[in-house]
Coordinates of C-alpha atoms in Angstrom, one line a residue:
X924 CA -16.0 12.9 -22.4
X925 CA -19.0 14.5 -21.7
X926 CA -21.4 11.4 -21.1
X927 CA -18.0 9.3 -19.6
X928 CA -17.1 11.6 -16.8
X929 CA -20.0 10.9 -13.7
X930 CA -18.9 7.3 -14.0
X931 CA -15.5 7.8 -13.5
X932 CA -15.0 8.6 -9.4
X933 CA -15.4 4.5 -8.5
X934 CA -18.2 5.2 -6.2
X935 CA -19.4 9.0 -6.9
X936 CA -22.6 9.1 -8.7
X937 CA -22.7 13.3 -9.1
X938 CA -21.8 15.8 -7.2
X939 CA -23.1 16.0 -3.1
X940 CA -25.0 18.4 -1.2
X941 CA -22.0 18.9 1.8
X942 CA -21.9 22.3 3.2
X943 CA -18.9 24.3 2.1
X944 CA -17.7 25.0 5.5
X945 CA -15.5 23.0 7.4
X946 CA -16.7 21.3 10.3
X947 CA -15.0 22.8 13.5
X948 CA -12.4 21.3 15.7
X949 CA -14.6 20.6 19.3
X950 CA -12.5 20.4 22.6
X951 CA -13.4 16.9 23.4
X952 CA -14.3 13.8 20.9
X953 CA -14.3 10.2 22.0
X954 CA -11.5 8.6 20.1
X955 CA -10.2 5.3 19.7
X956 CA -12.2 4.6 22.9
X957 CA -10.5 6.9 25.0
X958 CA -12.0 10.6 25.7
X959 CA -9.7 13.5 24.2
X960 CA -9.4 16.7 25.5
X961 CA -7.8 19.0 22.7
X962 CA -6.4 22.6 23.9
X963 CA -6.7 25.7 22.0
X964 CA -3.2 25.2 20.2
X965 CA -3.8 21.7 19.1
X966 CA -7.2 22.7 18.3
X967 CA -5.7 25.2 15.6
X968 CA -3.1 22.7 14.1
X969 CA -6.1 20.1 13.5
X970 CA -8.6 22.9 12.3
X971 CA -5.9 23.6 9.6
X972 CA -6.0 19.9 8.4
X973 CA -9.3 19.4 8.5
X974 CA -9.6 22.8 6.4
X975 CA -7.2 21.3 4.1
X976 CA -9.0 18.1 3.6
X977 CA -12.1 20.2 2.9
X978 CA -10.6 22.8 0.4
X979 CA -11.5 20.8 -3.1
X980 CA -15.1 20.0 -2.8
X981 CA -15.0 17.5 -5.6
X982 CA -11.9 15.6 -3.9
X983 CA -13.5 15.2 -0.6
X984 CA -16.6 13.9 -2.1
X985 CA -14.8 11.1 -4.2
X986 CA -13.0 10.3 -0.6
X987 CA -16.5 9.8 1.0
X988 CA -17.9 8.0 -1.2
X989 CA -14.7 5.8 -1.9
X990 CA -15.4 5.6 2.3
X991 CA -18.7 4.7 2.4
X992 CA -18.0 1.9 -0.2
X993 CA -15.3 0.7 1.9
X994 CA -16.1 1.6 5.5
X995 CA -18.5 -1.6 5.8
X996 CA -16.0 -4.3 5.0
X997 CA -13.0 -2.4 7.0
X998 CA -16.0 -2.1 10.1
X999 CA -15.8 -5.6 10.1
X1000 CA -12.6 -6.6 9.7
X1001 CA -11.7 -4.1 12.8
X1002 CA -15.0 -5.7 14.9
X1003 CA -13.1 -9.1 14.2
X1004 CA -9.9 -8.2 15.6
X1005 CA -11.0 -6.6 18.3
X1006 CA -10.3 -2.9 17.1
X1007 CA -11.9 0.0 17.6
X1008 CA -14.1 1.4 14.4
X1009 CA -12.1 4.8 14.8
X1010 CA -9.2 2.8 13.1
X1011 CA -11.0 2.8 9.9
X1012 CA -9.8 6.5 9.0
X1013 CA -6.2 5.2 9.3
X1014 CA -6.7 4.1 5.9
X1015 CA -7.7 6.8 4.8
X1016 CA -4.6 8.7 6.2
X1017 CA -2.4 6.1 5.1
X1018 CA -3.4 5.9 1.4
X1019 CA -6.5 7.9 0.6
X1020 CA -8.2 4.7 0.7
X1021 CA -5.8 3.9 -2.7
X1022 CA -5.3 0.1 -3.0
X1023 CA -2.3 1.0 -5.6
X1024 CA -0.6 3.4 -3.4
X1025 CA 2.8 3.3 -3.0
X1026 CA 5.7 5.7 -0.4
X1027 CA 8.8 6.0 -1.7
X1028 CA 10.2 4.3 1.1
X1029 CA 8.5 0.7 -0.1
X1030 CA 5.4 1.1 1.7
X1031 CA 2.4 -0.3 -0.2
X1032 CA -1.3 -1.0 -0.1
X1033 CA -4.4 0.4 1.3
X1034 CA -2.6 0.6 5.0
X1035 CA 1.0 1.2 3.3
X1036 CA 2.8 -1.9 4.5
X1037 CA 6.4 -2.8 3.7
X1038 CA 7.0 -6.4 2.7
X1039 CA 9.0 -7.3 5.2
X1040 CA 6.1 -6.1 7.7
X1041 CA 3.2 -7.8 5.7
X1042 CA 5.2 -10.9 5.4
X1043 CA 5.2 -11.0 8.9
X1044 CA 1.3 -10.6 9.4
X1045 CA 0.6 -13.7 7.4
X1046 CA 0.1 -11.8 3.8
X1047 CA 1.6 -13.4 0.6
X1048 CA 3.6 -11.0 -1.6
X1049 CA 5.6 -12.2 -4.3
X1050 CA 5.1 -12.0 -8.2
X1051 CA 1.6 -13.3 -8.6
X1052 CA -0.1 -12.1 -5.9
X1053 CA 0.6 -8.6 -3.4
X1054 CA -2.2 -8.5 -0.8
X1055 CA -0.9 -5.8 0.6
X1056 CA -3.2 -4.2 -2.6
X1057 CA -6.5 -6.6 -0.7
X1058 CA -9.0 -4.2 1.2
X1059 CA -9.7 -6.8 3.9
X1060 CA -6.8 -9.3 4.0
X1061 CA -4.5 -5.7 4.6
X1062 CA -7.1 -4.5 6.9
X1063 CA -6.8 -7.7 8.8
X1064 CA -2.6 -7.6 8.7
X1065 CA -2.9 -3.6 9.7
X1066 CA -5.5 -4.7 12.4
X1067 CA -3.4 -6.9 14.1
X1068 CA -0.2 -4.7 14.1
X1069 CA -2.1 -2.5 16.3
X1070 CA -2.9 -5.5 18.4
X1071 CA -0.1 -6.3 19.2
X1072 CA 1.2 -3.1 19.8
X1073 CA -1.5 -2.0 21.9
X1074 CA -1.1 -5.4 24.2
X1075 CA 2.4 -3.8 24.9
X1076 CA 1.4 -0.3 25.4
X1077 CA -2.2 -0.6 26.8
X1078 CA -3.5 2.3 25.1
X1079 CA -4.8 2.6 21.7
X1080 CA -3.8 5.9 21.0
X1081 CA 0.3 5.0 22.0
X1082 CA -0.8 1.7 19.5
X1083 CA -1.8 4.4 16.7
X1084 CA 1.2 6.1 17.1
X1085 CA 3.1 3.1 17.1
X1086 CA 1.9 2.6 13.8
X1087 CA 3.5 5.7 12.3
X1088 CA 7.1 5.2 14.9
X1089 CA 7.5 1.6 15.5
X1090 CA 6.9 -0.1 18.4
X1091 CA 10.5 1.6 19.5
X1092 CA 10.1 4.7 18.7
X1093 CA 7.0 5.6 20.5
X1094 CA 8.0 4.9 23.7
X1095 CA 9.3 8.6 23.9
X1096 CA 6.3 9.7 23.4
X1097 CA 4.5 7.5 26.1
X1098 CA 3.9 8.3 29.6
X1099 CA 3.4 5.8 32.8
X1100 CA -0.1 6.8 33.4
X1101 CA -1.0 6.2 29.9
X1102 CA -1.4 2.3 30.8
X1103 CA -5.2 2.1 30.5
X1104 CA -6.3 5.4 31.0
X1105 CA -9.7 6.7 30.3
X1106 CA -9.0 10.0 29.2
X1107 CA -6.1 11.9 26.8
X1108 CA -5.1 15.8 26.3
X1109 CA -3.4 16.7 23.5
X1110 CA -1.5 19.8 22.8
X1111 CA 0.8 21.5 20.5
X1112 CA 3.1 19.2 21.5
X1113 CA 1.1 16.1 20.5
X1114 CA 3.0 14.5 17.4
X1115 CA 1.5 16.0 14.1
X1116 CA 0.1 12.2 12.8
X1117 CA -2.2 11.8 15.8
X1118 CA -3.4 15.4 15.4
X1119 CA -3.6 14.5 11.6
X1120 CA -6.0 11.1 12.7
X1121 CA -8.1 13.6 14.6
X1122 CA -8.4 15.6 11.2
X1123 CA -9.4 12.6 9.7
X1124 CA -12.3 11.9 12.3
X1125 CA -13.6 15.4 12.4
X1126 CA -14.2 15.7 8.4
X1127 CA -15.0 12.1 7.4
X1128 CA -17.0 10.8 10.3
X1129 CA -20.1 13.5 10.0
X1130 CA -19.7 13.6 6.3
X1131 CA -20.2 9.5 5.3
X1132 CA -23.2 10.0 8.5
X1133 CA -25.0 12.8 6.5
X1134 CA -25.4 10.1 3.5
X1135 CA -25.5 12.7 0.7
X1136 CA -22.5 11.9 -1.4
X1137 CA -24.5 8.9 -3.8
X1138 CA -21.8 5.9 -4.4
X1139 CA -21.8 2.7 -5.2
X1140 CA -21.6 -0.3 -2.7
X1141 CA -19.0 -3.0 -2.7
X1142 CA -19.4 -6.7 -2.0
X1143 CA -16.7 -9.3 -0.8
X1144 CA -17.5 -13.0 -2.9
X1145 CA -15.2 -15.7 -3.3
X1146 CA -12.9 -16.0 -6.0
X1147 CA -12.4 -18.6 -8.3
X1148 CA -9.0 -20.4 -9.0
X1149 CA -7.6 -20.5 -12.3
X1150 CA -10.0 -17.6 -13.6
X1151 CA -9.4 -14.5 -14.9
X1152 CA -11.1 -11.5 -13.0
X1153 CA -12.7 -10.8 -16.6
X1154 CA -14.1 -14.4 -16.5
X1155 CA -15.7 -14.2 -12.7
X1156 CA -17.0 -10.9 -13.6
X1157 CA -18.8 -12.6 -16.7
X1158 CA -20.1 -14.7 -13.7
X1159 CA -21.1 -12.7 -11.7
X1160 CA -22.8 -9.7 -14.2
X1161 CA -21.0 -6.7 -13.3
X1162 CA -18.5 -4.4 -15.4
X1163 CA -15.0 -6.2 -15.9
X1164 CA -12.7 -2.8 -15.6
X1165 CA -14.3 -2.0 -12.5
X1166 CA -13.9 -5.4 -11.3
X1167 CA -9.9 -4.9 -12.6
X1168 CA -9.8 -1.7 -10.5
X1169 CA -11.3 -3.1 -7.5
X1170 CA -8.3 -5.8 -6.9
X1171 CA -5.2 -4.1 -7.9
X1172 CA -3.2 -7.0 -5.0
X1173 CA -4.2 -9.7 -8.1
X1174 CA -0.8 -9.4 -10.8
X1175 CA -1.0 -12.4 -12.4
X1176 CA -3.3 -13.1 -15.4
X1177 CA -5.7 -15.8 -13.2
X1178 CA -6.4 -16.1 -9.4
X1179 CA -3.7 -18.8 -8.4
X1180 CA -4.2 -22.5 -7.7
X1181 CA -2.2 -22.1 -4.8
X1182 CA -4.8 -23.6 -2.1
X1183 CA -5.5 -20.2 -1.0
X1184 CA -8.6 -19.0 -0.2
X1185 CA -8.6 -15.8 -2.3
X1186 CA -11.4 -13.4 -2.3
X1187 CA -12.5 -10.3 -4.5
X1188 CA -14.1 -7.1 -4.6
X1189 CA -17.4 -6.0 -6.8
X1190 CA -19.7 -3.8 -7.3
X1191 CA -23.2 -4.3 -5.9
X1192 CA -24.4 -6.0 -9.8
X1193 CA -26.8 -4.1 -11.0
X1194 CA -27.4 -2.0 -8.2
X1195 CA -27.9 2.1 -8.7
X1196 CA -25.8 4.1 -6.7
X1197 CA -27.5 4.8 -2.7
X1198 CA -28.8 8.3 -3.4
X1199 CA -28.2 11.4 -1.2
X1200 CA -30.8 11.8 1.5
X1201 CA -31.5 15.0 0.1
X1202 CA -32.0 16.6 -3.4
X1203 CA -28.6 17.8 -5.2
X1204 CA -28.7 19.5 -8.6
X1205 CA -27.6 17.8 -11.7
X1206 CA -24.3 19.0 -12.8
X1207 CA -24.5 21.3 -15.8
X1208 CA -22.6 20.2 -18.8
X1209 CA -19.8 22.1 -17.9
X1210 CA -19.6 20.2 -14.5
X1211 CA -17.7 17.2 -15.7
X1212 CA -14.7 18.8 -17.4
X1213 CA -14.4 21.2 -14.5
X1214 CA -14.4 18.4 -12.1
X1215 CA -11.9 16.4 -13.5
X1216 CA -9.4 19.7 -13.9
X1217 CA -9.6 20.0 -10.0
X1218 CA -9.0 16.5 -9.5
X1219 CA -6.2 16.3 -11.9
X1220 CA -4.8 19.6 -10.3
X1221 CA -4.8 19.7 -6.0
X1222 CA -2.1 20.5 -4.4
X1223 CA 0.1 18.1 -2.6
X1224 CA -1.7 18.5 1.1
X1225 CA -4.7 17.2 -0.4
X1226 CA -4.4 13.6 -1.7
X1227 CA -6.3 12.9 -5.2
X1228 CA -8.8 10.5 -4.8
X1229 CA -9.1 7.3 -7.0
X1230 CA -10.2 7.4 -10.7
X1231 CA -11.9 4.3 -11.7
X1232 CA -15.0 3.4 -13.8
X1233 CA -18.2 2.2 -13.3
X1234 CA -20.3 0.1 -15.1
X1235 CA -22.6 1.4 -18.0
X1236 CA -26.0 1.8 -17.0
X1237 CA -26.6 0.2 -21.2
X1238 CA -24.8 -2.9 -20.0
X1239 CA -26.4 -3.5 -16.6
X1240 CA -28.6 -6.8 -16.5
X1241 CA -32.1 -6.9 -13.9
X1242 CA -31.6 -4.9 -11.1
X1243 CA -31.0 -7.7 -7.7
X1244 CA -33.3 -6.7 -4.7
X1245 CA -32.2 -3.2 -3.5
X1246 CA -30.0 -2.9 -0.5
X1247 CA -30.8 -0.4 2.2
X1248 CA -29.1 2.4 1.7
X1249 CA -27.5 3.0 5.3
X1250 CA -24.3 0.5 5.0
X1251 CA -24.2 -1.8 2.5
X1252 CA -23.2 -5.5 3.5
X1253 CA -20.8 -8.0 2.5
X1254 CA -23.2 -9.9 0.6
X1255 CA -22.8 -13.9 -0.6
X1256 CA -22.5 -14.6 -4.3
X1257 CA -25.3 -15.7 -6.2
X1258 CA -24.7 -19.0 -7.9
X1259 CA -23.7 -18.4 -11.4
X1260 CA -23.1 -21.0 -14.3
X1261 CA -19.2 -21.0 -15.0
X1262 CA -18.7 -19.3 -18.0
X1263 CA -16.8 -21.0 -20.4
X1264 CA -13.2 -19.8 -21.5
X1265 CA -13.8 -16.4 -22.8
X1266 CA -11.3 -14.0 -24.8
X1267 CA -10.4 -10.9 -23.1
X1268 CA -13.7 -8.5 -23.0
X1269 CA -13.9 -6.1 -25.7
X1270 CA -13.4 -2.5 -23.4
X1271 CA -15.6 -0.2 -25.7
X1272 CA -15.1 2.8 -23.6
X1273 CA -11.9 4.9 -22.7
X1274 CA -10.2 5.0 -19.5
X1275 CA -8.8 7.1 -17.3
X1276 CA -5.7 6.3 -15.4
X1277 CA -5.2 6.3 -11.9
X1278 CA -2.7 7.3 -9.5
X1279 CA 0.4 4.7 -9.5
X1280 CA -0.9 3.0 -12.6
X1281 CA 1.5 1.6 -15.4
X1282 CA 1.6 0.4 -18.7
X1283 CA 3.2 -2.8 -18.2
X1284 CA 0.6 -3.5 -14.7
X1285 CA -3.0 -2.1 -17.0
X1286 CA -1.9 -4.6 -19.8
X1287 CA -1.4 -7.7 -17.6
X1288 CA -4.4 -6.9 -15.8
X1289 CA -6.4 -6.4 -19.3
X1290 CA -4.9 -9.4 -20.7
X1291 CA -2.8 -8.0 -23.2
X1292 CA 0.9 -7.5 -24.0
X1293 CA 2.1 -3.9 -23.3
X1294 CA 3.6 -4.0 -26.9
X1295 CA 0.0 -4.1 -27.8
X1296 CA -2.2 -1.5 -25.8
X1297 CA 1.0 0.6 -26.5
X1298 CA 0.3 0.7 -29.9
X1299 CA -3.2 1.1 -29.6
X1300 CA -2.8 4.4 -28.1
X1301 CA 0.3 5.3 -29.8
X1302 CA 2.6 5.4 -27.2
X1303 CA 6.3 4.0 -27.3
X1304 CA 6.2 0.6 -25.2
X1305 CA 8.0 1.8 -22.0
X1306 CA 6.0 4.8 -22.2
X1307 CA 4.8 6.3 -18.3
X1308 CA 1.6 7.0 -17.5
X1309 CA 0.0 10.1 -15.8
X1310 CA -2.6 10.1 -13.7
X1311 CA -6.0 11.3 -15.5
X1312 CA -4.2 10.1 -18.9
X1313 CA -7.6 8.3 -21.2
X1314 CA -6.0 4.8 -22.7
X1315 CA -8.2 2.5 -25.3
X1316 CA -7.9 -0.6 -24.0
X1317 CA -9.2 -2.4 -27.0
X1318 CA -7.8 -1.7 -30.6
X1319 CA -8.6 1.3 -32.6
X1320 CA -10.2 -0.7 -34.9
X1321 CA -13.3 -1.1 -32.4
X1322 CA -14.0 2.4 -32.7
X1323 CA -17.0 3.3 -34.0
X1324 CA -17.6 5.2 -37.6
X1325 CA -18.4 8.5 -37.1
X1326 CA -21.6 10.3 -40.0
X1327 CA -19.9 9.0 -43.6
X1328 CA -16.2 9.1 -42.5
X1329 CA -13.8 7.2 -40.5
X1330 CA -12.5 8.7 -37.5
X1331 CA -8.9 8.7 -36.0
X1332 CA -8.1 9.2 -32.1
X1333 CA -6.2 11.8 -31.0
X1334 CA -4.1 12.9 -27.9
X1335 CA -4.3 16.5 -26.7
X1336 CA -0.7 17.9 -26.1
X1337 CA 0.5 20.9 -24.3
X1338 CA -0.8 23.8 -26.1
X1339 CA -3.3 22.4 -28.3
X1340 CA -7.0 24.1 -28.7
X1341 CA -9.9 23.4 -30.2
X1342 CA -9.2 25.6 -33.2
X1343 CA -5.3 24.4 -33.7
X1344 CA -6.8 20.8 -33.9
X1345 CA -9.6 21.6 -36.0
X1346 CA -7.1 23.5 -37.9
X1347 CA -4.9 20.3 -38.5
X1348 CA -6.9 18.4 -39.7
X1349 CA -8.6 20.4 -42.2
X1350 CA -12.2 20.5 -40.0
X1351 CA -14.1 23.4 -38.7
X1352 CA -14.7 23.7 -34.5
X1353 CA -18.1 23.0 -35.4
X1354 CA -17.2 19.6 -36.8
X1355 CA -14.6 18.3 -34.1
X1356 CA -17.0 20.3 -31.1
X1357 CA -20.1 17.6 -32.7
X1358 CA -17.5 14.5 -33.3
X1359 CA -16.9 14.7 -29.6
X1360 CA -20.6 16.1 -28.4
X1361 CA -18.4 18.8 -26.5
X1362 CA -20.5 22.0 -26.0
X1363 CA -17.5 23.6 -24.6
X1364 CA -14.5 24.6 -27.1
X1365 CA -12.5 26.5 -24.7
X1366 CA -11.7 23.5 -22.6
X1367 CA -9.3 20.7 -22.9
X1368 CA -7.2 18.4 -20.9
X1369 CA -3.7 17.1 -21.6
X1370 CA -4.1 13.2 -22.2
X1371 CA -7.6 13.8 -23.1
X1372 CA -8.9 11.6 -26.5
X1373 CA -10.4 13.2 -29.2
X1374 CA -12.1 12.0 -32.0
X1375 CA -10.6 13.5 -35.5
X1376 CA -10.9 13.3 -39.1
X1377 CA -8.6 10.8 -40.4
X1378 CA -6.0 12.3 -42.8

């Protein structure tokens, strides 16, 4: 747990340098290419969201780094279109830039489209394939909502709006002499989603500008009909689960051989993450399990950032020339022999669940039957998952033997402690504390895998 956590925030190499205080609220911001005059009341009702977004440290950095991951393919998307950049924090108010993030009115996706809606900006969803879950191909459907809306409107603020109302419903909250103006006041008035966009502006834009939340670049390549994401990320030497987390929108086993041109998201290979532009200390070895209680635990305001691996540093091949730091690009792939048909990658290392995730959806995208990664981690077959629940992903039998005995995995219930365990299993503190190199026996997590004695 110990050694697992600081690769576990997809994109969050350790813990940033941000000042604690939230940035304030100013008067007037450019936004959306118009200039916006806030007055004192809407000023308040934004400075309370932004204070919000900025109340868990460790949440807001996962959300900047998952940005500045992200940010550079969304940029260009947007530039395509014709869209102003400001649009890339919609995503993040939509979904906390969450691929697998779903409303419970059927919205879906990175942008939180409905089917009927995506379907009608040119994405496929059906049973194989939901690109509604595709960074860029949703960014592009998102983008040209707002297109259209805005050719109708004339103002890109009306157009953001529009995205939250409906082209119908916003047109109570337009004005004649919003047709190509210049300049926007809002008050308390102002509908509480554009004031919320503004939030989004305020904390996120200086925050991915001061560069010192380290994370890992992204990189748009081609994918490769009839392959599994585990066989192109043989290809293409980077980690296969973080590949898998990367393109939730794929639900069949193997890209289809549809005549689509499908592409996928993956880490920079071998690429450390972009370090801070100034010093941070290392975490202590509390750190991790502290971090991962506040993520597991914010409060509803505050959405809970992605949970998703990296790759092991032991696994990495040559490092590829280094990529300034600034914005990473979308990059071409390098040509790669194709690998020959491989049986589904051994997954040596536990792993945590994210928000929205299911049994049934990690074992297709493993390459498994849920029967079987069920009973690798003892669960009944329709069991749910929770987010920040640790699964095996390969079976218990590839665990490794621990001094002269064999070891056995255990799940940490409501009400268990160190000493209860230990207790159980006829071990002292010591024993289990040095089976799971934990320094800290007054800690432990619900879901969280231990490593016991085997009875």
């Amino acid at each position: 747990m110990k050694r697992l956590f600081p690769a576990l925030l997809l994109g969050l190499a350790s813990r940033s340098a941000l000042a604690a205080a939230p940035p304030t609220v100013p008067a007037t911001l450019d936004l959306v290419g118009l200039r916006l005059t806030l007055d004192d009341d809407a000023r308040q009702l934004v400075q309370a969201k932004v204070n919000s977004l900025c109340r868990h440290q460790s949440s807001l950095d996962a959300r900047v780094a998952l940005a500045e991951a992200a940010f550079p393919l969304i940029d260009k998307v947007l530039a395509e279109e014709g869209v102003p950049t400001d649009f890339r924090y919609l995503a993040l108010q939509e979904s906390a830039l969450q691929g697998n993030a779903e409303s419970p009115h059927g919205a879906v996706g990175y942008w939180q489209l409905k089917r009927e809606t995506a379907l009608s900006l040119g994405l496929t969803v059906n049973g194989s394939i939901d690109e509604r879950r595709h960074l860029t191909a949703s960014t592009r459907a998102a983008a040209r909502y707002l297109t259209r809306n805005n050719a109708t409107l004339h103002n890109w603020t009306n157009a953001l709006l529009s995205y939250y109302t409906g082209l119908g419903g916003v047109r109570a909250y337009t004005r004649p002499d919003d047709a190509e103006a210049h300049d926007m006041r809002f008050t308390s008035r102002t509908n509480q989603y554009l004031l919320d966009f503004v939030a989004q502006k305020v904390v996120f834009e200086p925050a991915c500008a001061q560069q010192t939340v380290p994370f890992v670049p992204w990189r748009e390549v081609p994918a490769t009909a009839g392959q599994t994401l585990a066989q192109q990320a043989a290809a293409l030497a980077v980690d296969p689960s973080t590949v898998a987390q990367l393109n939730p929108w794929l639900l069949a086993r193997e890209i289809p051989e549809d005549g689509h041109a499908y592409t996928i998201l993956v880490p920079l290979a071998a690429a450390p993450p972009v370090v801070a532009a100034r010093p941070t200390p290392s975490p202590t070895p509390e750190d991790p399990d502290k971090a991962l209680a506040t993520v597991n635990s914010l409060p509803p305001e505050v959405p809970e950032p992605p949970v998703q691996p990296l790759p092991s540093s032991r696994t990495q091949p040559a490092p590829t020339p280094p990529v300034p730091p600034s914005r990473p690009v979308v990059l071409a792939p390098a040509p790669a022999p194709t690998p020959p048909a491989a049986a589904r990658p051994d997954f040596t290392h536990p792993y945590l669940v994210a928000p929205g995730e299911t049994l049934y959806g990690l074992a297709r995208r493993v390459g498994v039957r849920p029967a079987e990664l069920a009973a690798w981690n003892n669960l009944p077959p329709d069991a749910g998952l929770r987010a920040g629940q640790m699964l095996h992903l390969s079976p218990p039998a590839a665990e490794p033997v621990l001094a002269a005995e064999a070891s056995a995995l255990y799940t940490v219930a409501a009400g268990d402690t160190f000493y209860s365990i230990a207790h159980r299993y006829g071990c002292t503190v010591a024993t289990l504390a040095a089976q799971n190199e934990r320094t800290d026996v007054t800690l432990l997590h619900i879901g969280e895998m231990l490593r016991v004695p085997r009875l």
